[in-house]
GROMACS .gro file of C-alpha atoms in nm:
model
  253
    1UNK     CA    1  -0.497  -1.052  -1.934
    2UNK     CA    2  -0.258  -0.931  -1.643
    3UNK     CA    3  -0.407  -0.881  -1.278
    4UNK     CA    4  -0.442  -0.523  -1.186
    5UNK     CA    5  -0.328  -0.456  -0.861
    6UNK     CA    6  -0.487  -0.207  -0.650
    7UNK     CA    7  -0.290  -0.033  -0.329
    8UNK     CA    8  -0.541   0.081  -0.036
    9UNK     CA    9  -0.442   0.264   0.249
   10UNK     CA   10  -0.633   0.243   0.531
   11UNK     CA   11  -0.770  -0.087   0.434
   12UNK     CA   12  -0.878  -0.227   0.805
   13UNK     CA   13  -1.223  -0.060   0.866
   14UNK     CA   14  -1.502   0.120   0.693
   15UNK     CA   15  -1.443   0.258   0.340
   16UNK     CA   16  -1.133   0.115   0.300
   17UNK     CA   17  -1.203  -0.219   0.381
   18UNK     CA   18  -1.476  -0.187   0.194
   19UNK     CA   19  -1.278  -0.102  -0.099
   20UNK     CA   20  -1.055  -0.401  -0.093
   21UNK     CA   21  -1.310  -0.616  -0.086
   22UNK     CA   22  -1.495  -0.502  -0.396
   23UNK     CA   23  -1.171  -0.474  -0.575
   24UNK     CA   24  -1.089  -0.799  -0.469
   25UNK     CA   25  -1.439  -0.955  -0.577
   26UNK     CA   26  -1.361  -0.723  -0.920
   27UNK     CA   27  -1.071  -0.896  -0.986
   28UNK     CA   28  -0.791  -0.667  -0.850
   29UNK     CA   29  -0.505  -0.817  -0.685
   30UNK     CA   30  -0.481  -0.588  -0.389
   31UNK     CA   31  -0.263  -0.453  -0.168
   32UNK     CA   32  -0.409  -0.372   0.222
   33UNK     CA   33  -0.205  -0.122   0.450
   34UNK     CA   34  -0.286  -0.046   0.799
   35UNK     CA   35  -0.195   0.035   1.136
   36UNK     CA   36  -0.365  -0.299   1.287
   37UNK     CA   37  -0.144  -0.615   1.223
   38UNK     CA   38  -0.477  -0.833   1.332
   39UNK     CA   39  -0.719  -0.663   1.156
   40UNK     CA   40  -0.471  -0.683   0.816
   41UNK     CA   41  -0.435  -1.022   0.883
   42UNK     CA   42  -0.819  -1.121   0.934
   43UNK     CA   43  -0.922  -0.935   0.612
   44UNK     CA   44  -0.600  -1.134   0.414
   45UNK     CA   45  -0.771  -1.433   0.514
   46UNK     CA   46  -1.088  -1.402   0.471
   47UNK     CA   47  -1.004  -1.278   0.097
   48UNK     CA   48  -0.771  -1.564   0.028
   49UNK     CA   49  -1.024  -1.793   0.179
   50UNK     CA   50  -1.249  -1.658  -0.114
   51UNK     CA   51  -0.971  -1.694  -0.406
   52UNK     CA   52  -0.858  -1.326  -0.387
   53UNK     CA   53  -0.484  -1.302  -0.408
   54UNK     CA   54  -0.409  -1.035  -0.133
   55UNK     CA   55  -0.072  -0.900   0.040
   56UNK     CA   56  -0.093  -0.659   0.371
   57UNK     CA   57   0.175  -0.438   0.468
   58UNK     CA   58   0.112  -0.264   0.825
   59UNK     CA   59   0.267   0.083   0.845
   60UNK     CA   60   0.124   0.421   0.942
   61UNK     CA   61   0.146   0.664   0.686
   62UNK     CA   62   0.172   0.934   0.923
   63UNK     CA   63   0.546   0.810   0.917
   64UNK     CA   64   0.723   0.846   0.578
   65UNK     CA   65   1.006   0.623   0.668
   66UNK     CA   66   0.804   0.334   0.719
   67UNK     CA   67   0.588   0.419   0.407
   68UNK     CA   68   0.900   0.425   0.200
   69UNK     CA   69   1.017   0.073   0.359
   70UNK     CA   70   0.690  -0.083   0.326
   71UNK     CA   71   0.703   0.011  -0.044
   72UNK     CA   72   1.006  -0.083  -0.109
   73UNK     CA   73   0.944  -0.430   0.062
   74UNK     CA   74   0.695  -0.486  -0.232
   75UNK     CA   75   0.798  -0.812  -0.448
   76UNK     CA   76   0.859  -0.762  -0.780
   77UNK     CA   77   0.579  -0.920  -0.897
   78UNK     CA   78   0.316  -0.611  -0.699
   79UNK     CA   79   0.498  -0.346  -0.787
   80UNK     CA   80   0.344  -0.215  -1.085
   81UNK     CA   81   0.016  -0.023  -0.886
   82UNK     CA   82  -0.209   0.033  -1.122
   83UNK     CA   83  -0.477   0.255  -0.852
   84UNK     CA   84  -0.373   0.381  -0.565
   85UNK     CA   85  -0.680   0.438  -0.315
   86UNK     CA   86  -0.561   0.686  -0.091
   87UNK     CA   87  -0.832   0.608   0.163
   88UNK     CA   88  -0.625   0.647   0.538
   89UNK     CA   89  -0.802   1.004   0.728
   90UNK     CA   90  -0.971   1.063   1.008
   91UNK     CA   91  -1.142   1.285   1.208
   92UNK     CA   92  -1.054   1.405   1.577
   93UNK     CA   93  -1.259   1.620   1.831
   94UNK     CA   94  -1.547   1.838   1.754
   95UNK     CA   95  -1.468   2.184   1.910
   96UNK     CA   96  -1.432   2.552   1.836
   97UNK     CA   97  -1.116   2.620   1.724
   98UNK     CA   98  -0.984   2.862   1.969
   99UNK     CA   99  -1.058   2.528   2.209
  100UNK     CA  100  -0.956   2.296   2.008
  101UNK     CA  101  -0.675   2.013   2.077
  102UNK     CA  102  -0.320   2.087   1.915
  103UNK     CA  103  -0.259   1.712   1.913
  104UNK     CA  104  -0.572   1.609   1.737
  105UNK     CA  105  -0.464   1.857   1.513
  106UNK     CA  106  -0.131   1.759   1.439
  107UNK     CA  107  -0.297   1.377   1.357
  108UNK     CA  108  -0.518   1.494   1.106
  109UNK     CA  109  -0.278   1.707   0.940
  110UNK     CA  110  -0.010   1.407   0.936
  111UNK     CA  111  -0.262   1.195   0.834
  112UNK     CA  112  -0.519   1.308   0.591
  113UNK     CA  113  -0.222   1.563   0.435
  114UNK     CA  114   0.077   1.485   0.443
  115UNK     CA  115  -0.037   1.050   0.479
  116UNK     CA  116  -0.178   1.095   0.115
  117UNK     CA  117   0.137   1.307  -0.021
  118UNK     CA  118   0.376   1.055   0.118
  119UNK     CA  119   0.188   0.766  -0.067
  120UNK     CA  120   0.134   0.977  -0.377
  121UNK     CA  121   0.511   1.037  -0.420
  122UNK     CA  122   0.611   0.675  -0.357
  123UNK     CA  123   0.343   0.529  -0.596
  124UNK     CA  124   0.292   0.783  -0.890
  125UNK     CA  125   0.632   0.818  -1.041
  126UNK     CA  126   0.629   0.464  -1.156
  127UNK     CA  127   0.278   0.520  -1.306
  128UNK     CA  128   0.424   0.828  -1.515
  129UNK     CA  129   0.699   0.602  -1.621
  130UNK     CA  130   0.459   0.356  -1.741
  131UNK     CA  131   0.231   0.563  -1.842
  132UNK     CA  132  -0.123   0.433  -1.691
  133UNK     CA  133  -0.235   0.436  -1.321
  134UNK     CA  134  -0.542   0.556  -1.135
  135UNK     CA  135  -0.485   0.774  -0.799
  136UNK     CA  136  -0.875   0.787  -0.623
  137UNK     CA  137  -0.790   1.006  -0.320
  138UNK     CA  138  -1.085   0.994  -0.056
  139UNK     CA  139  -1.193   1.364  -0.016
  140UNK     CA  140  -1.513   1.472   0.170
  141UNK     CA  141  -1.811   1.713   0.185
  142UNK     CA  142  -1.605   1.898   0.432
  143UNK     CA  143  -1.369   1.998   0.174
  144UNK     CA  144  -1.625   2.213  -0.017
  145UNK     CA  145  -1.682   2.423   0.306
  146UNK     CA  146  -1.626   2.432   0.705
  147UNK     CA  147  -1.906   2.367   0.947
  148UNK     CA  148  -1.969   2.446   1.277
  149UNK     CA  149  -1.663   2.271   1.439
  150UNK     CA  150  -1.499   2.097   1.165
  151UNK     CA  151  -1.217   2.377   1.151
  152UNK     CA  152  -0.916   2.184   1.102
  153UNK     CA  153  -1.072   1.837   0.986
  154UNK     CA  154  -1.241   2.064   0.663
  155UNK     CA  155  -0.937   2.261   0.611
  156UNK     CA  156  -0.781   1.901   0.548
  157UNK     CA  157  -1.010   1.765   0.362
  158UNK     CA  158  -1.013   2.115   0.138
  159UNK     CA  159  -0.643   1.987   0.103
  160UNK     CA  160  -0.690   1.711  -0.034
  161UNK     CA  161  -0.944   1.852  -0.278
  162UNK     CA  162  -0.649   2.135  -0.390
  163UNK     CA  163  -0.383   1.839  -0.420
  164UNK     CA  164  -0.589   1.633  -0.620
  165UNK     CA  165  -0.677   1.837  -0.828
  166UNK     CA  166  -0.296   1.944  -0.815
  167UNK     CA  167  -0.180   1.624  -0.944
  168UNK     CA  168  -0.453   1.599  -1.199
  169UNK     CA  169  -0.337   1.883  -1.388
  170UNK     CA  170   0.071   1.787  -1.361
  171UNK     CA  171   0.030   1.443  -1.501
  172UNK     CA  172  -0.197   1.567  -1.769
  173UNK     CA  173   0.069   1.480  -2.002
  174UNK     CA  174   0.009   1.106  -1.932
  175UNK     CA  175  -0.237   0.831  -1.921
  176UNK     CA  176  -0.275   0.881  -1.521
  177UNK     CA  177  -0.603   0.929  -1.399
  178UNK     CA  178  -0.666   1.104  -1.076
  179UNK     CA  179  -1.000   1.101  -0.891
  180UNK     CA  180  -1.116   1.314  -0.589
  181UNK     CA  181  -1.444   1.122  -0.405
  182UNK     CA  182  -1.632   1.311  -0.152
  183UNK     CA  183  -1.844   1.126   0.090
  184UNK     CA  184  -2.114   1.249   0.258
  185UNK     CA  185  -2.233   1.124   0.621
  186UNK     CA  186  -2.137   0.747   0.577
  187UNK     CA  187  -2.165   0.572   0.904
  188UNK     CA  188  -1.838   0.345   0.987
  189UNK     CA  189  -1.614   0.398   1.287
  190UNK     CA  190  -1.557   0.771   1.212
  191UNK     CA  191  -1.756   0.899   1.501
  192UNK     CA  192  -1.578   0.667   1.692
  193UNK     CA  193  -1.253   0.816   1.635
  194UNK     CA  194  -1.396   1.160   1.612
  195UNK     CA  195  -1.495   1.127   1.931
  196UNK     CA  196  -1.235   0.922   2.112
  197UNK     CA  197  -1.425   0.659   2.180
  198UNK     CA  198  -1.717   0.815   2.313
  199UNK     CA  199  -2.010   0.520   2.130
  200UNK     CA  200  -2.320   0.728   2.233
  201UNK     CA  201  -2.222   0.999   2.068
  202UNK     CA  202  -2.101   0.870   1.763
  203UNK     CA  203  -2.441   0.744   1.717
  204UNK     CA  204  -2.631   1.050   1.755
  205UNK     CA  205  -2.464   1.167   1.438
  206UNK     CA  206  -2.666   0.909   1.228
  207UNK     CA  207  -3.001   0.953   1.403
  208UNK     CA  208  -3.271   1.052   1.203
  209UNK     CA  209  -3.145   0.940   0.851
  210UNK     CA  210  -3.022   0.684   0.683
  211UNK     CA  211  -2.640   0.766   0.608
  212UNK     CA  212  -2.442   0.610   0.354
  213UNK     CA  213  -2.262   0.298   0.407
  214UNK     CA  214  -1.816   0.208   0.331
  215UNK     CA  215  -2.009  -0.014   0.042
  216UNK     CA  216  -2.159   0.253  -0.140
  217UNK     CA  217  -1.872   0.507  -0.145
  218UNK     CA  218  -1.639   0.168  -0.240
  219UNK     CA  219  -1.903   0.098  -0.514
  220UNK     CA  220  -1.795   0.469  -0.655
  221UNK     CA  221  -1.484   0.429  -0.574
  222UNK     CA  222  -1.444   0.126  -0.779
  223UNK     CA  223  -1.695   0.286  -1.079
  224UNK     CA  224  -1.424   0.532  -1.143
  225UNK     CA  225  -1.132   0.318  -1.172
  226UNK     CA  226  -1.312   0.044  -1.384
  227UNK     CA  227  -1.429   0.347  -1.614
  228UNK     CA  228  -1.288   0.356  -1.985
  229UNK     CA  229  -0.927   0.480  -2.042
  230UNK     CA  230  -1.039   0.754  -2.212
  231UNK     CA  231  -1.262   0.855  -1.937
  232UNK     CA  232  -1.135   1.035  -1.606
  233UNK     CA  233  -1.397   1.105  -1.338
  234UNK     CA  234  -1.208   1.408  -1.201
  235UNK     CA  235  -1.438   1.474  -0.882
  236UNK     CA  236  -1.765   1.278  -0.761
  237UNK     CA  237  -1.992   1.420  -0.445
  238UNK     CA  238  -2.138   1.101  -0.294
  239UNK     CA  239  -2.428   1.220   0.028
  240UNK     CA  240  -2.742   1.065   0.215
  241UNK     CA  241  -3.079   1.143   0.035
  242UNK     CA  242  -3.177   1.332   0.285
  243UNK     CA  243  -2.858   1.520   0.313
  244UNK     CA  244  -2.826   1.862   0.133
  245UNK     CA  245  -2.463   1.992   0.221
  246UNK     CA  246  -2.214   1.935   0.469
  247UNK     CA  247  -2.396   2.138   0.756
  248UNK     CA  248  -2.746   2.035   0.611
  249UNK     CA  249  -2.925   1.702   0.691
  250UNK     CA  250  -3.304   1.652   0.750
  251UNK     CA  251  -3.349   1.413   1.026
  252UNK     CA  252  -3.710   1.239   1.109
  253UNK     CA  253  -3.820   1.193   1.452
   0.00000   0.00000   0.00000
């Protein structure tokens, strides 16, 4: 049987390095893109190390040109992308919106938007021509509605629930599957980021409860693409036990 190659964006930290690994371990050939040369690297190793066969391409999606040269660097023998994990997103600042930061804006926009249309227009066309292909795009619980200070970041994430679904219904016509997977609190480096840095506040967010890890939403994530043919998991909400909504966790003392 031929390898299936999966493409993950974002692949150096959290649920997208998660990802690669389980495809990996699944079987997958897969591709890792990043930002972080090292980080690419260390994860191509330790995956090869283990048998996987693995290729890294480091470009930020947030830059079409480089997306579209990346790509097109692909040897002939990766080309055919059977799933496309369009993991790469982020997070940035916490404030009202009449306070918030234009620039932190402008990142999450170019990243968790536009990032995931970029990489959906350079990989699905040769998935319609062939007919089969899997596109998981990495939603969230902030996509189903805002809370207190996730303005912009939920607005994107509603995005990507709209343009998944989007795609879903214009390749209906085909064998393409397409996947929306909405995490919950899952506790990686997102505070991190979210907070520029700031450690001590990242981990108040996951006081109190036990969040969700980059394993379990990669154990989804890879649930859905390893599904039957005939079976499309269109949308999957993925939260803490003790987590009722976006807005709503129960924390213990």
């Amino acid at each position: 049987m031929e390898q299936k190659i999966a493409l993950i964006t974002g692949a150096t930290s959290g649920i997208g390095e998660a990802c690669a690994r389980k495809f990996a371990q699944s079987g997958y050939a897969v591709i890792i893109t990043g930002r972080n040369e090292s980080k690419l690297a260390a994860l191509q190793t330790e995956l090869e190390n283990d048998g996987k066969k693995v290729l890294p391409l480091v470009f930020d999606v947030r830059r079409s040109d480089k997306a579209e040269e990346a790509v097109a660097s692909l040897p002939e023998n990766w080309r055919q992308i059977d799933v496309l994990v369009n993991n790469a997103g982020l997070a940035l600042g916490l404030d009202k919106e009449y306070e918030g930061d234009p620039e932190d804006w402008n990142t999450m926009i170019d990243t968790n938007i536009k990032g995931l249309l970029t990489m959906t227009r350079l990989i699905v066309p040769g998935m319609v021509e062939r007919d089969k292909g899997h596109v998981i795009n990495i939603g969230s619980v902030a996509g189903d509605a805002a809370y207190a200070n996730g303005n912009v970041y939920c607005a994107t994430k509603a995005a990507v629930k709209t343009i998944t679904d989007g795609l879903r219904i214009d390749v209906a016509h085909t064998a393409v599957r397409v996947t929306n997977i909405k995490p919950g609190l899952v506790e990686t480096n997102f505070s991190n980021v979210r907070f520029h840095g700031d450690n001590a506040r990242a981990e108040n967010v996951y006081k109190g409860i036990k969040p969700l890890t980059g394993d379990d939403i990669a154990d989804v994530v890879l649930y859905a693409a390893n599904a039957p043919a005939h079976v499309q998991i269109a949308e999957v909400l993925v939260l803490a036990t003790h987590q009722g909504s976006g807005s709503i966790i129960h924390r213990t003392n």
